[in-house]
Every structure is written in C-alpha cells, then in structure tokens.
Coordinates of C-alpha atoms in Angstrom, one line a residue:
Chain A
V1 CA -29.3 20.9 33.4
A2 CA -30.8 18.4 31.1
A3 CA -28.5 15.5 30.4
I4 CA -28.6 12.1 28.7
V5 CA -27.7 9.6 31.4
A6 CA -28.4 6.4 29.6
A7 CA -28.7 5.2 26.0
A8 CA -29.7 1.7 24.7
E9 CA -30.4 -0.2 21.6
T10 CA -32.2 -3.5 21.1
P11 CA -30.7 -6.1 18.9
Y12 CA -31.6 -5.3 15.3
T13 CA -33.1 -8.2 13.3
R14 CA -33.7 -8.7 9.6
E15 CA -37.4 -9.6 10.2
P16 CA -39.6 -8.7 13.1
D17 CA -39.6 -11.1 16.0
A18 CA -42.1 -9.0 18.0
T19 CA -44.7 -6.3 17.6
T20 CA -43.8 -2.6 17.4
P21 CA -44.9 -1.9 21.0
E22 CA -43.0 -4.9 22.2
V23 CA -39.8 -3.8 20.4
L24 CA -40.2 -0.3 21.8
A25 CA -40.7 -1.7 25.3
R26 CA -37.4 -3.6 25.0
A27 CA -35.5 -0.4 24.3
V28 CA -37.2 1.4 27.2
R29 CA -36.4 -1.5 29.5
L30 CA -32.7 -1.5 28.4
A31 CA -32.4 2.3 28.8
L32 CA -34.0 2.3 32.3
A33 CA -31.7 -0.6 33.4
D34 CA -28.7 1.4 32.1
A35 CA -29.8 4.4 34.1
G36 CA -30.6 2.4 37.2
L37 CA -34.2 3.6 37.1
E38 CA -37.6 2.0 37.5
P39 CA -40.7 2.8 35.4
R40 CA -42.1 4.6 38.4
D41 CA -39.2 7.1 38.2
V42 CA -40.3 8.2 34.7
D43 CA -42.6 11.3 34.3
G44 CA -42.1 12.0 30.6
L45 CA -42.3 9.9 27.4
G46 CA -41.5 10.8 23.8
V47 CA -41.9 8.2 21.0
A48 CA -41.1 8.1 17.3
S49 CA -42.5 5.2 15.2
F50 CA -44.0 4.6 11.8
T51 CA -45.8 1.5 12.8
L52 CA -47.1 2.1 16.3
A53 CA -50.6 2.8 15.0
P54 CA -53.3 2.2 16.0
D55 CA -51.6 2.9 19.3
H56 CA -50.3 6.3 20.2
A57 CA -47.7 7.6 22.7
V58 CA -50.3 7.5 25.4
D59 CA -51.1 3.8 24.7
L60 CA -47.4 3.0 25.0
A61 CA -47.2 4.9 28.3
W62 CA -50.2 3.0 29.6
R63 CA -49.0 -0.4 28.4
L64 CA -45.6 0.3 30.0
G65 CA -47.2 1.4 33.3
L66 CA -45.8 4.9 33.0
H67 CA -47.6 7.8 34.7
V68 CA -46.3 10.8 32.8
R69 CA -46.9 14.6 32.8
W70 CA -45.0 15.2 29.5
L71 CA -45.9 13.3 26.3
Q72 CA -44.7 13.6 22.7
D73 CA -45.4 11.7 19.6
D74 CA -43.0 12.6 16.7
P75 CA -43.6 11.3 13.2
N76 CA -40.6 13.0 11.6
G77 CA -38.6 9.9 10.7
G78 CA -34.8 10.6 10.5
A79 CA -35.3 13.9 12.3
S80 CA -37.6 12.6 15.0
A81 CA -35.0 11.8 17.7
L82 CA -33.4 15.2 17.8
N83 CA -36.8 16.9 17.4
L84 CA -37.9 15.0 20.6
L85 CA -34.6 15.9 22.3
Q86 CA -35.1 19.6 21.4
H87 CA -38.3 19.6 23.3
A88 CA -37.2 17.2 26.1
R89 CA -34.2 19.3 27.2
R90 CA -36.4 22.4 27.5
A91 CA -39.0 20.4 29.4
I92 CA -36.4 19.3 31.9
D93 CA -34.9 22.7 32.3
A94 CA -38.3 24.3 32.7
G95 CA -39.5 21.8 35.2
D96 CA -42.3 20.3 33.1
A97 CA -40.8 16.8 33.7
S98 CA -37.9 15.5 35.6
T99 CA -37.1 12.1 33.9
I100 CA -37.9 11.6 30.3
V101 CA -37.6 8.5 28.2
L102 CA -37.3 9.0 24.4
V103 CA -37.8 5.9 22.4
A104 CA -37.9 5.2 18.6
G105 CA -38.3 2.1 16.6
D106 CA -40.3 -0.1 14.4
A107 CA -41.0 -3.8 13.8
L108 CA -40.4 -3.8 10.0
G109 CA -39.8 -6.2 7.3
D110 CA -39.2 -5.7 3.6
A111 CA -42.9 -6.0 2.7
S112 CA -44.1 -3.5 5.3
V113 CA -41.4 -1.0 4.3
R114 CA -42.7 -1.1 0.6
D115 CA -46.2 -0.2 1.8
L116 CA -44.7 2.5 4.0
V117 CA -42.6 4.2 1.3
D118 CA -45.4 4.2 -1.3
A119 CA -47.8 6.0 1.1
Y120 CA -45.1 8.2 2.8
N121 CA -47.0 11.4 2.1
V122 CA -49.5 12.8 -0.4
A123 CA -46.8 13.9 -2.9
T124 CA -45.2 10.4 -2.9
R125 CA -48.5 8.6 -3.0
D126 CA -49.8 10.7 -6.0
H127 CA -46.7 11.5 -8.0
L128 CA -44.0 8.8 -7.2
A129 CA -45.8 5.6 -6.3
P130 CA -47.7 5.4 -9.6
L131 CA -44.4 5.5 -11.7
P132 CA -43.7 3.1 -9.8
F133 CA -40.5 4.4 -8.2
G134 CA -39.5 1.5 -6.0
G135 CA -38.8 3.6 -2.9
P136 CA -36.2 6.3 -2.2
N137 CA -33.2 4.4 -3.7
G138 CA -34.0 5.8 -7.2
L139 CA -34.4 9.3 -5.9
F140 CA -31.0 9.2 -4.1
A141 CA -29.4 7.6 -7.2
L142 CA -30.4 10.8 -9.1
L143 CA -29.1 12.9 -6.2
T144 CA -25.9 11.0 -6.0
Q145 CA -25.3 11.6 -9.7
R146 CA -25.7 15.3 -9.0
H147 CA -23.3 15.0 -6.1
M148 CA -20.7 13.2 -8.2
A149 CA -20.9 15.9 -10.9
A150 CA -20.8 18.8 -8.4
H151 CA -17.6 17.6 -6.6
G152 CA -15.9 15.4 -9.2
L153 CA -16.4 12.2 -7.1
T154 CA -16.4 8.6 -8.3
R155 CA -18.0 5.5 -7.0
E156 CA -14.7 4.7 -5.3
D157 CA -15.1 7.8 -3.1
Y158 CA -18.5 6.6 -1.8
G159 CA -17.0 3.2 -1.5
R160 CA -14.3 4.4 0.9
V161 CA -17.0 6.0 3.1
V162 CA -19.0 2.7 3.1
V163 CA -15.9 0.6 3.7
A164 CA -14.9 2.8 6.7
Q165 CA -18.3 2.4 8.2
R166 CA -18.4 -1.3 7.6
A167 CA -15.1 -1.6 9.5
H168 CA -16.7 0.2 12.4
G169 CA -19.8 -2.1 12.0
A170 CA -17.6 -5.2 12.3
R171 CA -17.0 -4.2 15.9
N172 CA -20.7 -3.7 16.6
P173 CA -22.4 -6.9 17.7
N174 CA -25.7 -5.4 16.8
A175 CA -25.0 -4.7 13.2
V176 CA -26.8 -7.0 10.7
R177 CA -24.0 -6.4 8.1
S178 CA -21.4 -7.6 10.5
R179 CA -18.7 -8.4 8.0
P180 CA -16.1 -5.8 6.9
L181 CA -16.4 -4.9 3.2
S182 CA -13.4 -4.4 0.8
L183 CA -13.4 -1.7 -1.7
E184 CA -13.0 -4.4 -4.4
E185 CA -16.3 -6.0 -3.3
Y186 CA -18.0 -2.6 -3.2
L187 CA -17.0 -1.8 -6.7
A188 CA -17.9 -5.2 -8.1
E189 CA -21.5 -5.1 -6.8
P190 CA -24.1 -4.7 -9.6
P191 CA -26.3 -1.6 -9.4
L192 CA -29.7 -1.4 -7.8
A193 CA -30.2 2.0 -9.4
E194 CA -27.1 3.5 -11.0
P195 CA -24.8 4.5 -9.4
L196 CA -26.1 2.9 -6.1
T197 CA -25.7 -0.7 -5.2
R198 CA -27.2 -2.5 -2.2
F199 CA -24.0 -1.5 -0.2
D200 CA -25.1 2.2 -0.6
C201 CA -28.6 1.4 0.8
V202 CA -29.6 0.6 4.3
P203 CA -30.7 -2.9 5.3
V204 CA -34.3 -2.8 6.6
V205 CA -34.3 -4.1 10.2
S206 CA -36.6 -4.3 13.2
G207 CA -35.5 -2.8 16.4
A208 CA -35.6 0.2 18.7
D209 CA -33.3 2.8 20.4
A210 CA -33.9 4.8 23.6
V211 CA -32.3 7.4 25.8
V212 CA -33.1 8.7 29.3
V213 CA -32.9 12.5 29.8
T214 CA -32.9 13.9 33.3
G215 CA -31.6 16.9 35.2
S216 CA -28.0 16.0 36.1
D217 CA -24.6 17.4 36.6
T218 CA -23.1 14.3 35.0
G219 CA -23.9 12.4 31.9
V220 CA -24.0 13.9 28.4
S221 CA -25.4 17.4 28.2
V222 CA -26.8 19.1 25.1
R223 CA -24.6 22.1 24.4
A224 CA -26.6 23.1 21.4
L225 CA -29.4 21.9 19.1
A226 CA -30.5 23.5 15.9
A227 CA -33.0 22.5 13.3
S228 CA -34.2 23.6 9.9
Y229 CA -37.2 22.1 8.2
V230 CA -38.2 22.7 4.5
P231 CA -35.3 25.1 3.8
D232 CA -36.3 25.1 0.1
D233 CA -39.2 24.1 -2.0
Q234 CA -37.8 20.8 -3.3
S235 CA -36.8 22.4 -6.6
G236 CA -33.1 22.5 -5.7
D237 CA -30.5 19.8 -6.1
G238 CA -30.8 18.3 -2.6
L239 CA -27.0 18.7 -2.2
V240 CA -27.5 21.3 0.6
T241 CA -29.7 20.3 3.6
G242 CA -31.2 22.5 6.3
L243 CA -28.0 21.8 8.3
A244 CA -26.2 24.5 6.3
E245 CA -28.6 27.1 7.5
A246 CA -28.7 25.7 11.0
A247 CA -24.9 25.2 11.5
P248 CA -24.0 28.9 12.3
R249 CA -26.7 28.9 15.1
L250 CA -25.6 25.5 16.3
W251 CA -21.9 26.3 16.6
A252 CA -22.6 29.8 18.1
E253 CA -24.8 28.2 20.8
A254 CA -22.3 25.4 21.4
G255 CA -19.4 27.6 21.9
V256 CA -17.1 25.1 20.3
A257 CA -15.9 24.6 16.7
P258 CA -16.3 21.7 14.3
G259 CA -12.6 20.9 14.8
D260 CA -13.3 20.3 18.5
V261 CA -15.6 17.3 17.8
D262 CA -14.3 13.9 19.0
V263 CA -17.1 11.6 17.8
V264 CA -19.7 12.1 15.0
S265 CA -22.8 10.3 13.8
V266 CA -24.6 11.7 10.8
Y267 CA -27.8 10.3 9.3
D268 CA -26.5 7.8 6.8
D269 CA -29.4 6.8 4.6
Y270 CA -26.9 7.0 1.6
P271 CA -23.2 7.7 1.6
A272 CA -23.7 10.9 -0.5
M273 CA -25.8 12.2 2.4
V274 CA -23.0 11.5 4.9
L275 CA -20.7 13.8 2.9
V276 CA -23.4 16.4 2.3
Q277 CA -24.3 16.6 6.0
L278 CA -20.7 16.7 7.2
A279 CA -20.0 19.5 4.7
D280 CA -23.1 21.4 5.8
L281 CA -22.0 21.2 9.4
G282 CA -18.6 22.7 8.6
L283 CA -16.5 19.5 8.8
A284 CA -15.3 19.7 5.2
P285 CA -13.4 23.0 5.2
E286 CA -10.9 21.7 2.6
G287 CA -13.6 20.2 0.3
V288 CA -15.5 17.0 0.0
R289 CA -12.6 15.0 -1.5
A290 CA -10.4 15.8 1.4
L291 CA -13.2 14.8 3.7
V292 CA -13.4 11.4 2.1
E293 CA -9.6 11.0 2.8
R294 CA -10.1 11.9 6.4
I295 CA -12.9 9.4 6.8
A296 CA -11.0 6.6 5.0
S297 CA -7.8 7.2 7.1
G298 CA -9.7 7.4 10.4
A299 CA -8.6 11.0 11.0
I300 CA -12.3 11.7 11.6
R301 CA -14.5 9.1 13.4
V302 CA -17.8 9.1 11.7
N303 CA -20.7 6.7 12.4
T304 CA -18.7 4.5 14.8
S305 CA -21.5 2.0 15.2
G306 CA -21.2 1.3 11.4
G307 CA -24.2 3.5 11.0
Q308 CA -27.4 2.4 9.4
L309 CA -25.4 1.2 6.4
A310 CA -24.0 -1.5 8.5
A311 CA -26.2 -1.8 11.6
G312 CA -29.5 -1.4 9.7
Q313 CA -32.4 1.0 9.6
A314 CA -35.1 0.1 12.1
G315 CA -37.7 2.6 10.7
A316 CA -37.9 5.6 12.9
A317 CA -35.1 4.3 15.1
G318 CA -32.8 5.4 12.3
G319 CA -33.1 8.9 13.7
M320 CA -32.1 7.8 17.2
H321 CA -29.4 5.3 16.3
G322 CA -26.7 8.0 15.9
L323 CA -27.8 9.8 19.1
V324 CA -27.5 6.5 21.1
E325 CA -24.1 5.7 19.5
V326 CA -22.6 9.1 20.3
S327 CA -24.1 9.2 23.8
R328 CA -22.7 5.8 24.6
R329 CA -19.2 6.7 23.4
L330 CA -19.2 9.9 25.4
L331 CA -20.7 8.1 28.5
A332 CA -17.9 5.6 28.1
G333 CA -15.3 8.4 28.2
E334 CA -14.3 8.2 24.6
G335 CA -14.0 11.9 23.9
R336 CA -15.7 15.0 25.3
I337 CA -17.6 16.6 22.4
G338 CA -20.0 14.7 20.2
L339 CA -22.0 15.7 17.1
V340 CA -25.2 14.1 15.9
S341 CA -27.4 14.9 12.9
G342 CA -30.8 13.9 11.9
Y343 CA -32.1 14.1 8.3
G344 CA -35.1 12.8 6.5
M345 CA -38.7 13.0 5.5
V346 CA -38.3 12.8 1.8
L347 CA -41.1 15.2 0.8
Y348 CA -40.7 14.6 -3.0
R349 CA -37.1 14.5 -4.3
Y350 CA -35.0 14.6 -1.1
G351 CA -35.3 15.1 2.6
G352 CA -37.1 18.1 4.0
C353 CA -36.0 17.8 7.7
A354 CA -32.6 18.3 9.2
N355 CA -31.3 18.9 12.7
A356 CA -28.1 18.5 14.7
A357 CA -27.0 18.5 18.3
V358 CA -23.6 19.1 19.9
L359 CA -23.2 17.0 23.0
E360 CA -20.7 17.2 25.8
R361 CA -19.7 14.7 28.4
R362 CA -19.6 16.2 31.9
P363 CA -17.9 16.7 34.2
Chain B
V1 CA -48.3 22.0 -11.7
T2 CA -49.8 24.9 -9.7
V3 CA -49.2 28.4 -11.0
C4 CA -49.5 31.4 -8.8
R5 CA -52.1 34.0 -9.9
R6 CA -50.1 36.8 -8.2
C7 CA -46.5 36.2 -9.2
G8 CA -46.7 33.5 -11.9
A9 CA -44.4 31.1 -10.2
H10 CA -44.9 27.4 -11.0
S11 CA -44.8 24.6 -8.4
F12 CA -44.8 20.9 -8.3
P13 CA -46.1 18.9 -6.5
P14 CA -49.2 21.1 -6.1
R15 CA -49.0 23.5 -3.1
L16 CA -51.5 25.2 -0.8
A17 CA -49.7 28.5 -1.1
C18 CA -47.1 29.9 -3.4
P19 CA -43.6 29.2 -2.1
A20 CA -42.2 32.2 -4.0
C21 CA -44.6 35.0 -2.8
G22 CA -46.9 33.5 -0.2
S23 CA -50.1 34.0 -2.2
F24 CA -52.9 31.5 -1.6
E25 CA -54.4 32.2 -5.0
L26 CA -53.2 29.3 -7.1
A27 CA -54.4 27.9 -10.4
R28 CA -53.6 24.7 -12.2
A29 CA -51.6 24.4 -15.4
E30 CA -50.4 21.4 -17.5
P31 CA -46.7 21.1 -18.0
T32 CA -45.6 20.8 -21.6
G33 CA -42.0 19.9 -21.7
G34 CA -38.6 20.1 -20.1
V35 CA -35.0 18.9 -20.2
V36 CA -33.6 15.7 -18.7
E37 CA -31.0 16.3 -16.0
E38 CA -30.2 12.8 -14.5
V39 CA -31.4 9.3 -15.3
T40 CA -31.3 6.0 -13.4
T41 CA -32.7 2.6 -14.0
V42 CA -34.2 1.1 -10.8
R43 CA -33.7 -2.7 -10.7
R44 CA -35.1 -3.6 -7.3
P45 CA -37.8 -3.9 -5.9
V46 CA -39.3 -2.8 -9.3
D47 CA -37.4 -4.0 -12.4
G48 CA -36.2 -1.9 -15.2
V49 CA -38.1 1.3 -14.3
V50 CA -36.2 4.3 -15.9
L51 CA -36.5 7.4 -13.7
A52 CA -35.4 10.9 -14.7
S53 CA -35.1 14.2 -13.0
V54 CA -36.6 16.7 -15.5
R55 CA -36.3 20.4 -15.3
L56 CA -39.7 21.7 -16.6
D57 CA -39.7 24.6 -19.0
E58 CA -41.9 26.3 -16.3
G59 CA -39.1 25.9 -13.7
P60 CA -39.9 23.0 -11.2
R61 CA -37.8 19.9 -11.2
V62 CA -39.9 16.8 -11.3
V63 CA -39.3 13.0 -11.3
L64 CA -40.8 11.3 -14.4
R65 CA -40.6 7.9 -16.0
L66 CA -38.9 7.3 -19.3
D67 CA -39.3 4.4 -21.7
E68 CA -35.6 4.2 -22.0
P69 CA -32.5 6.1 -20.7
L70 CA -32.0 9.4 -22.4
P71 CA -28.8 11.5 -22.2
S72 CA -28.6 14.5 -19.9
G73 CA -29.8 17.6 -21.8
T74 CA -32.3 15.8 -23.9
P75 CA -35.5 17.9 -24.4
V76 CA -38.6 16.0 -23.5
R77 CA -42.4 16.3 -23.9
V78 CA -44.3 15.6 -20.7
E79 CA -47.5 13.5 -20.6
G80 CA -48.8 12.9 -17.1
L81 CA -46.0 11.2 -15.1
R82 CA -44.1 10.2 -18.3
A83 CA -41.7 12.0 -20.5
Y84 CA -40.7 11.3 -24.1
A85 CA -37.9 12.6 -26.2
S86 CA -39.4 15.6 -28.0
S87 CA -38.6 14.2 -31.4
S88 CA -40.5 10.9 -30.8
A89 CA -44.0 10.3 -32.1
A90 CA -46.9 11.3 -29.8
R91 CA -48.4 8.7 -27.5
S92 CA -51.8 8.4 -26.0
S93 CA -52.1 10.4 -22.8
N94 CA -51.2 8.7 -19.6
S95 CA -53.9 8.0 -17.1
A96 CA -52.1 9.7 -14.2
S97 CA -52.2 13.5 -14.2
A98 CA -49.1 15.4 -13.2
S99 CA -51.3 18.0 -11.7
G100 CA -52.7 15.4 -9.3
D101 CA -55.3 16.5 -6.8
G102 CA -54.4 20.2 -7.3
N103 CA -55.8 22.9 -5.1
R104 CA -59.4 23.5 -4.6

C-alpha cells in the first residue's frame, strides 16, 4: 500500500540564496536521505513550482539524474501537493511506479512575488492588477470582514489563532518568524488592509518541501484523500471552500471521524481561512468561536510547525508544508491519525481549489 | 460582464460557458451599478488603494476601486473597474473596461 516513508523541508530564507531547481534539489536530497534511498531507487517524480520555468518536471528529473516512468507537473499552488499525492498513491497501488518523490518549492523574493500575483491568471491580470490591488491581502481583508460578520468574530479571535501558531513556530528552527507573538503585539500592529496586519499575512520565503511515497507496510499511509475544485462560480462569499463538499467523502473513505484526529495542518494563507477550512472539515461542531477557544487552549493541535504564518510561504511549497509537518509528526510517533488540507488558486475573489487527506501511521 | 443568451444569467469575470445553465452562447453587457458590501484600504505594497466588494445589480460580486471608503450598503455607479457613490457627479469613463477581453 502506498505510504509516505520520508518527509523533508529545506531551510526557509527571506531572500533566495539559490535558483529554483537548486532549492528543489535540496529538498529531494534531504527526503531521499531521510528515506535511506539513492536517486537510482526513484522511478517517479512529481513537482509543483511557480518559478521552475523555463524548466519542466522532466528537466528537473534529468538534472537530478533520475530515470523515471511516472512524471507529473502540478501548477495548482496551495492544492498542488495533495493533488500530486492523489495521483501518486494510485500510481504506486497500480504498479505504475514503485518509489515516487514529490517536491514543491520556489526561490522567491518580494519583487518576484509581486510579478507572480499580478499575472496569476487572466482574471487577475485583466480585472485586479489594473486597480491596482496589491496582491491577495486586500481580497482576503474583504473576506475576513465577511467572516467576522458571519460569526461575530473580532480581531482578537484571529489574534488567538495567530498567537497559537507563533508559539508552535517558536519551536521550529526553520520558521523565519521564530519569535513568539503576544496578543497585545498582535492587536497593536497597524493594518496592511483592514482588518489584516502583517501578522495575518504570510512572509514570503524561498525554500522547498519533499516527500517520498512508496509501497510499504510501515510509514504513513493515506487513508483517504478528497478534492473539490471550483465548487462555485466565485460569486459567493468565499466562507465555504470545496472542503465542505469533499468532507463527507473524505471521512467515509477514511473510516474515522474528525474527533479521531491527533495532528492537523490546514492551509493557512490567512487566519480566517484556518477557521473556514477546519469548519468545512467538520472540526468545529460547536461553532467557530468554540473552535478558536480549542486552538488557543491547545485542545486541538493545528499547524504545529507554526504554519506558513510563522514558517513562511515558499511559493508552491506552501501546499506541501503541512503535508511534510503532519507526516513528520506521525513518523515520529506523535499520534496515529493526521489531517492535512490544501487550499488556493485565487481565481478572482477567493481560492478555487481545495483538497484534504487523512493520514495514518502504521503499524 | 457576460450575459447568457439562453438563461439570462450574468457572470464576471467573463466566462467561456454559462455557469448557471451550461450554454456556450454568451453576449457582453456593461454593468451599470451595484451596492457596496465590504471596503478595505490597502496600504502595502500599494498605498491607499480603496478596494470594495460590490454586488452588481445584475447579480455578480466584483472587486472595484473606490476614491474613498464608502459605508456598506451604499449604492454605486460602475465605470470600468471603478465605482462611485450614485449621488456623486459623473466622471470621465475609465480606460479599463470591466468586460475585459470578453468572449469571442
């Protein structure tokens, strides 16, 4: 059965210290070392990167000396890692490949990110970039206002989510925001786009993440994986993601319940989206305010790496960061059941892609 | 916006097929006005750009630029990618068209 047997992350840096292929190669090297494998053992490669061009997945395979019979190139940002995993687990189980490396990352700085967000897709290039809109922060400021109104939340509620993640991040040597944050500091920060401050927005970093998937009776297996892309036509409020539609299929396939989950990573581009995704996945049965309490008290362990809000967002690695974190925790024996979500590809007003996986440490 | 020739649904940004009924027969229409839902002022990396989510009278929710923050519920007139409080004086038409590249 397909299982994740190794998971690795390069150091995240504020500015690129290498090219994108070099950064991806670092993550592949770390993941293979973690698995005790050599490049010659690999027969499948999947890559997600915004800045790999003009190279493609096959160039990366070539330059890494990999001879593969399964190859995927996934451009779906925050949903790319689980999208790759959705295909990789089936490829392993069907015998199309025996050992697959999935890698995601980018060598990005602030300037290259601005170019990337203005030309993200045709809708953004034609209808948002000319405003100018300054990237997704303004869009998610509007969404967060809707979320506050819908659930009676205040900035303090989002602050408690961010403070909890920053406390986790302070224990992650890879996090670029390595200092814990107090609620007072959070509330005193001036807005970037009301109600968001920089503490609600991910730091742009350079780096990469990778996992090794192979047929194994040990490691971390995928109990279930479900996806939903473009669940509406972007005329909604963005407060429900495709995860709401995917969740019944996910839990039915997994054969476990949301309450069985030991460790969770959800895609945290903004704290409102942390709460939205957890609710969509069934982890807020008593409402969003009660969910904030559980996160703040540590009753539920969410984004234990600090998430992207503390560790940083390394472009397309943002989609794999949570998968690597949950896989590592489970491989280390910290719990049996893990939950990971992917979210992203802001089509116009909010993300159009969502997916989630339930993972299990075996035996 | 695009308007479906079969069911009359309006969409923005322009589509290739109608999300409501699946028809590929779409035409273009100019939005006239709407109502402000939420407003924010983006301060970085651009400075002082006021963005609003506007519910168009035709249905779609769009992101437009305002000259200054307006309260939620304010009726607005839409010109290109900008919106103005309905009571304010008419301004010259913005160069960017909200209907963009449309469908051909």
